[in-house]
Amino acid sequence: MGSTVLGIDLGGTKLLIGQVNESGEILRSKQFPSGFLNQEQALELILQSLEDYMTTVGFVEPYPEVMGLGIVGLVDPNSGQWIMIDPDRKHPIAIARVLEERFEMAVVIDNDVKAATQAELRFGLGQNSSDFIYLNLGTGIAAGFVAGGKLIRGYQNDSGEIGHLSVNYKSNTPCVCGRFGCAEALASGGGMDRRIRLLGQRYPESPLLKQAELGFVGAKQIFDLADEGDPLAVLIAHDAVDAASELIINLVRVTNPELVLLGGGLAGSEWMRRELPKRLHIRVIKAVHKGVQLSSLDPASVGLIGAAAVGFTKLENRS
């Protein structure tokens, strides 16, 4: 009958909980609003949401034996500690132990992008390659690297933070990390939104300024206005694609992958799908045997499936 895992995907705007089978099929799921300032708030949100899920949704047979959790930031999968969300929000918390004690189920945790990379390796196009890059272009930018069929973790499980590689040394766009010209500052959803405010004085007639007054401006809104010819949107959109292409080329030069998989909401946008191939240097990309491909996994659920993939690895290592 096979096994199932309870996956938990904690993102900045939503928390998704669901039961997933060995084929990567989501049997049941429920989405909860997210939003948290620190790790203690996030843990309380997870605890409350799990209680709600078990009461209102429940499980189908075969019941899950393991809980897999994918979370933003730096984690230690071996100890089950969530070390920090980012350098400004660091308060190590033994999140796996707390969940195990509350719900009497084995718990394993991993970083969200590393979890998504494992989803690609187990359920996605990564099944067909033992050497690939999974590049997540979303609100932020990060990557997972697979070499010889193994996920590369790094000394502190902190590999893949490639959003802070500089891709434009001439750029005067500051990044939250303190440097200039970082990929995340130019090509992520968060970076593109911040650039509206940074560049807005030069383009007072741009509709993006009014949208920015109402809150976060998504990449789709920027790309749509770029297609309509709005100068500010055109600048931000073209810079984003240029930065993404430079990032991919640099990563290919360093890691020599067989395949590059693009995931995240930005990667699937019509603008990126249309413009990115035009900018990738053919002499570099032709060395990527299976090319640069869009992930076959749904961006809305890849985090949940990735959390489940982490859980299935735990099951296999236990048996």
XYZ file of C-alpha atoms in Angstrom:
319
model
C 0.000 0.000 0.000
C 3.036 2.257 0.339
C 3.792 5.014 2.807
C 2.743 8.605 3.274
C 4.369 11.610 4.882
C 2.864 14.733 6.413
C 4.535 17.694 4.722
C 4.664 21.221 6.105
C 5.791 24.126 3.921
C 6.306 27.342 5.863
C 6.544 30.386 3.609
C 6.431 34.099 4.236
C 2.797 34.470 3.153
C 1.298 31.003 3.583
C 1.661 27.780 5.507
C 0.697 24.646 3.591
C 0.141 21.302 5.326
C -0.661 18.116 3.459
C -0.428 14.343 3.312
C 1.705 13.135 0.394
C 2.208 9.629 -0.977
C 5.317 7.990 -2.436
C 4.444 9.221 -5.943
C 4.430 12.851 -4.824
C 0.631 13.040 -4.984
C -0.997 15.328 -2.436
C -3.830 13.318 -0.898
C -5.153 16.015 1.404
C -4.002 19.521 2.203
C -4.981 22.781 3.820
C -3.515 26.256 3.507
C -3.188 28.676 6.415
C -2.205 32.355 6.436
C 1.378 32.952 7.472
C 3.288 36.067 8.407
C 5.684 36.003 11.350
C 8.401 38.222 12.779
C 10.535 35.620 14.526
C 11.018 31.896 15.051
C 8.917 31.713 18.205
C 5.915 33.167 16.365
C 6.501 30.788 13.471
C 6.613 27.769 15.783
C 3.367 28.809 17.463
C 1.760 29.235 14.039
C 2.863 25.730 13.020
C 1.572 24.185 16.260
C -1.837 25.861 15.988
C -2.166 25.030 12.294
C -1.266 21.369 12.833
C -3.886 21.083 15.578
C -6.437 22.619 13.212
C -5.394 20.344 10.332
C -5.705 17.177 12.388
C -9.136 18.238 13.615
C -10.647 19.547 10.378
C -8.846 17.520 7.689
C -7.280 14.466 9.289
C -5.485 11.615 7.554
C -6.294 8.887 5.075
C -4.710 5.439 5.156
C -1.889 4.651 5.156
C -1.373 7.119 7.973
C 1.809 9.217 7.851
C 4.750 7.941 9.854
C 6.972 10.987 9.492
C 6.489 14.751 9.428
C 8.717 16.661 6.980
C 9.119 20.410 7.423
C 10.574 22.862 4.891
C 11.372 26.283 6.337
C 13.132 29.450 5.278
C 16.589 30.204 6.592
C 19.413 28.184 8.089
C 18.582 24.816 9.620
C 20.523 21.844 10.977
C 18.738 18.719 9.708
C 20.852 16.459 11.934
C 19.924 18.121 15.228
C 16.498 19.353 14.107
C 17.385 22.941 14.987
C 16.075 25.960 13.131
C 19.065 28.251 13.563
C 17.863 31.477 11.982
C 15.464 33.050 9.503
C 18.154 35.496 8.357
C 21.182 37.135 10.027
C 18.948 39.769 11.644
C 16.553 37.174 13.068
C 18.653 34.521 14.756
C 17.272 32.571 17.692
C 18.045 28.821 17.493
C 15.046 26.692 18.325
C 14.758 22.889 18.574
C 11.714 22.829 16.332
C 11.853 19.112 15.446
C 11.941 18.063 19.107
C 9.019 20.339 20.016
C 6.871 18.904 17.202
C 7.837 15.315 18.017
C 6.857 15.750 21.660
C 3.537 17.406 20.803
C 2.396 15.073 18.013
C 4.290 11.835 18.776
C 5.580 11.536 15.222
C 9.134 11.526 13.870
C 10.038 14.958 12.478
C 12.752 15.983 10.029
C 13.451 19.526 8.849
C 15.313 21.196 6.001
C 15.715 24.546 4.311
C 12.839 25.280 1.927
C 14.893 25.487 -1.280
C 16.889 22.374 -0.399
C 13.554 20.643 0.189
C 12.298 21.793 -3.225
C 15.524 20.498 -4.787
C 14.814 17.109 -3.226
C 11.315 17.250 -4.700
C 12.901 17.709 -8.131
C 15.306 14.842 -7.472
C 12.573 12.457 -6.317
C 9.467 13.540 -8.247
C 10.459 16.063 -10.940
C 12.747 16.433 -13.928
C 15.722 15.910 -11.640
C 14.901 12.199 -11.715
C 16.540 12.169 -15.150
C 19.817 13.771 -14.097
C 22.414 13.140 -11.415
C 24.025 16.579 -11.867
C 21.710 19.573 -11.914
C 21.021 22.998 -10.495
C 17.596 23.908 -9.135
C 17.326 27.707 -9.264
C 14.418 29.244 -7.393
C 13.435 32.678 -8.677
C 10.729 34.046 -6.420
C 10.405 36.676 -3.723
C 14.051 35.840 -3.047
C 16.645 33.834 -4.963
C 18.405 30.641 -3.895
C 19.562 27.391 -5.442
C 20.052 23.723 -4.748
C 22.962 21.817 -6.278
C 22.926 18.093 -7.007
C 26.194 16.384 -8.000
C 26.525 12.650 -8.501
C 22.927 12.261 -7.368
C 23.661 13.885 -3.990
C 22.447 17.222 -2.651
C 25.400 19.501 -1.899
C 24.882 21.010 1.548
C 28.107 22.771 2.493
C 29.854 22.987 5.839
C 26.895 24.467 7.747
C 24.090 23.335 5.417
C 24.138 26.860 4.006
C 25.067 26.229 0.372
C 22.955 27.737 -2.381
C 22.573 31.300 -1.068
C 23.423 32.538 -4.542
C 21.062 35.504 -4.451
C 23.966 37.471 -3.034
C 26.349 36.817 -5.890
C 27.076 40.070 -7.695
C 25.935 39.922 -11.318
C 26.393 43.600 -12.200
C 29.433 45.295 -10.672
C 28.383 48.644 -12.187
C 24.970 48.588 -10.518
C 24.166 51.188 -7.881
C 21.229 49.127 -6.606
C 21.922 48.235 -2.965
C 21.099 44.795 -1.633
C 19.827 44.073 1.873
C 23.137 42.251 2.457
C 25.036 45.539 2.090
C 26.583 44.896 -1.326
C 25.611 46.262 -4.740
C 24.526 44.463 -7.894
C 23.413 41.245 -6.200
C 21.176 38.926 -8.187
C 18.484 39.090 -5.516
C 18.456 42.900 -5.562
C 17.822 42.910 -9.313
C 16.037 39.693 -10.285
C 13.892 38.638 -7.323
C 10.307 39.690 -6.701
C 11.353 41.492 -3.538
C 14.239 43.240 -5.261
C 12.110 44.364 -8.198
C 9.537 45.815 -5.820
C 12.243 47.722 -3.911
C 13.643 49.137 -7.162
C 10.327 50.881 -7.874
C 10.911 52.989 -4.788
C 14.629 53.462 -5.481
C 14.107 54.634 -9.069
C 10.672 56.204 -8.806
C 11.800 59.839 -8.621
C 13.234 59.523 -12.124
C 9.900 58.241 -13.477
C 7.171 60.258 -11.692
C 4.529 59.364 -14.308
C 4.938 55.598 -13.983
C 1.781 53.750 -12.832
C 4.091 51.591 -10.719
C 4.452 54.425 -8.200
C 0.741 54.462 -7.417
C 0.721 50.685 -7.151
C 3.691 50.838 -4.777
C 1.784 53.227 -2.495
C -0.765 50.450 -1.956
C 1.859 47.880 -0.950
C 4.006 45.185 -2.519
C 4.074 45.212 -6.334
C 4.364 41.746 -7.838
C 6.640 40.873 -10.736
C 3.645 40.140 -12.975
C 2.433 43.723 -12.614
C 5.889 45.009 -13.529
C 6.203 42.673 -16.517
C 2.719 43.563 -17.763
C 3.521 47.279 -17.666
C 6.861 46.604 -19.368
C 4.959 44.992 -22.232
C 2.870 48.169 -22.419
C 6.046 50.252 -22.696
C 6.166 51.935 -19.278
C 9.813 53.134 -19.036
C 10.302 52.297 -15.347
C 8.795 48.840 -15.759
C 10.894 48.236 -18.890
C 14.078 49.153 -17.010
C 13.308 46.931 -14.013
C 12.121 44.016 -16.153
C 15.123 44.072 -18.493
C 17.555 44.388 -15.588
C 15.876 41.413 -13.907
C 16.258 39.176 -16.955
C 19.841 40.327 -17.516
C 20.699 39.570 -13.886
C 19.025 36.153 -13.989
C 20.877 35.212 -17.164
C 24.249 36.321 -15.764
C 23.560 34.333 -12.604
C 22.733 31.172 -14.554
C 25.826 31.520 -16.741
C 28.063 31.981 -13.688
C 26.559 28.955 -11.932
C 26.991 26.827 -15.046
C 30.654 27.851 -15.302
C 31.277 26.892 -11.686
C 29.334 23.624 -11.417
C 29.175 22.126 -14.958
C 25.618 20.757 -14.595
C 23.855 18.447 -17.010
C 20.597 20.323 -16.418
C 19.408 23.649 -15.012
C 15.888 23.645 -13.573
C 14.079 26.927 -12.988
C 11.448 27.099 -10.271
C 9.534 29.745 -8.370
C 6.847 32.172 -9.448
C 9.175 34.464 -11.396
C 10.670 31.645 -13.447
C 7.261 30.657 -14.777
C 6.257 34.170 -15.815
C 5.626 34.768 -19.503
C 8.232 37.560 -19.569
C 11.006 35.339 -18.186
C 10.106 32.426 -20.445
C 10.214 34.733 -23.466
C 13.208 36.935 -22.668
C 15.605 34.742 -20.700
C 16.608 32.411 -23.579
C 17.586 35.462 -25.656
C 20.192 36.461 -23.088
C 21.782 33.137 -22.199
C 25.177 32.930 -23.881
C 24.980 30.093 -26.389
C 28.642 29.116 -25.949
C 28.037 28.494 -22.259
C 24.554 27.023 -22.337
C 25.318 24.543 -25.117
C 27.549 22.767 -22.586
C 24.459 22.101 -20.436
C 23.537 18.787 -22.049
C 19.851 18.819 -21.070
C 19.511 22.573 -21.230
C 17.729 25.134 -19.084
C 14.208 23.925 -18.378
C 11.223 25.129 -16.416
C 10.378 22.828 -13.519
C 7.502 20.441 -14.168
C 6.361 20.754 -10.547
C 3.651 23.234 -9.592
C 5.271 26.277 -7.904
C 2.280 26.495 -5.565
C 2.893 23.015 -4.140
C 6.578 22.241 -4.744
C 7.422 23.380 -1.216
C 4.935 20.931 0.278
C 6.111 18.094 -1.965
C 9.685 18.996 -1.070
C 8.928 18.820 2.641
C 7.417 15.395 2.012
C 10.519 14.337 0.042
C 12.608 15.198 3.101
C 10.289 13.000 5.147
C 10.541 10.069 2.747
C 14.345 10.206 2.939
C 14.019 9.962 6.715
C 11.728 6.938 6.327
C 14.153 5.188 3.984
C 17.140 5.812 6.234
C 15.224 4.509 9.220
C 14.165 1.216 7.616
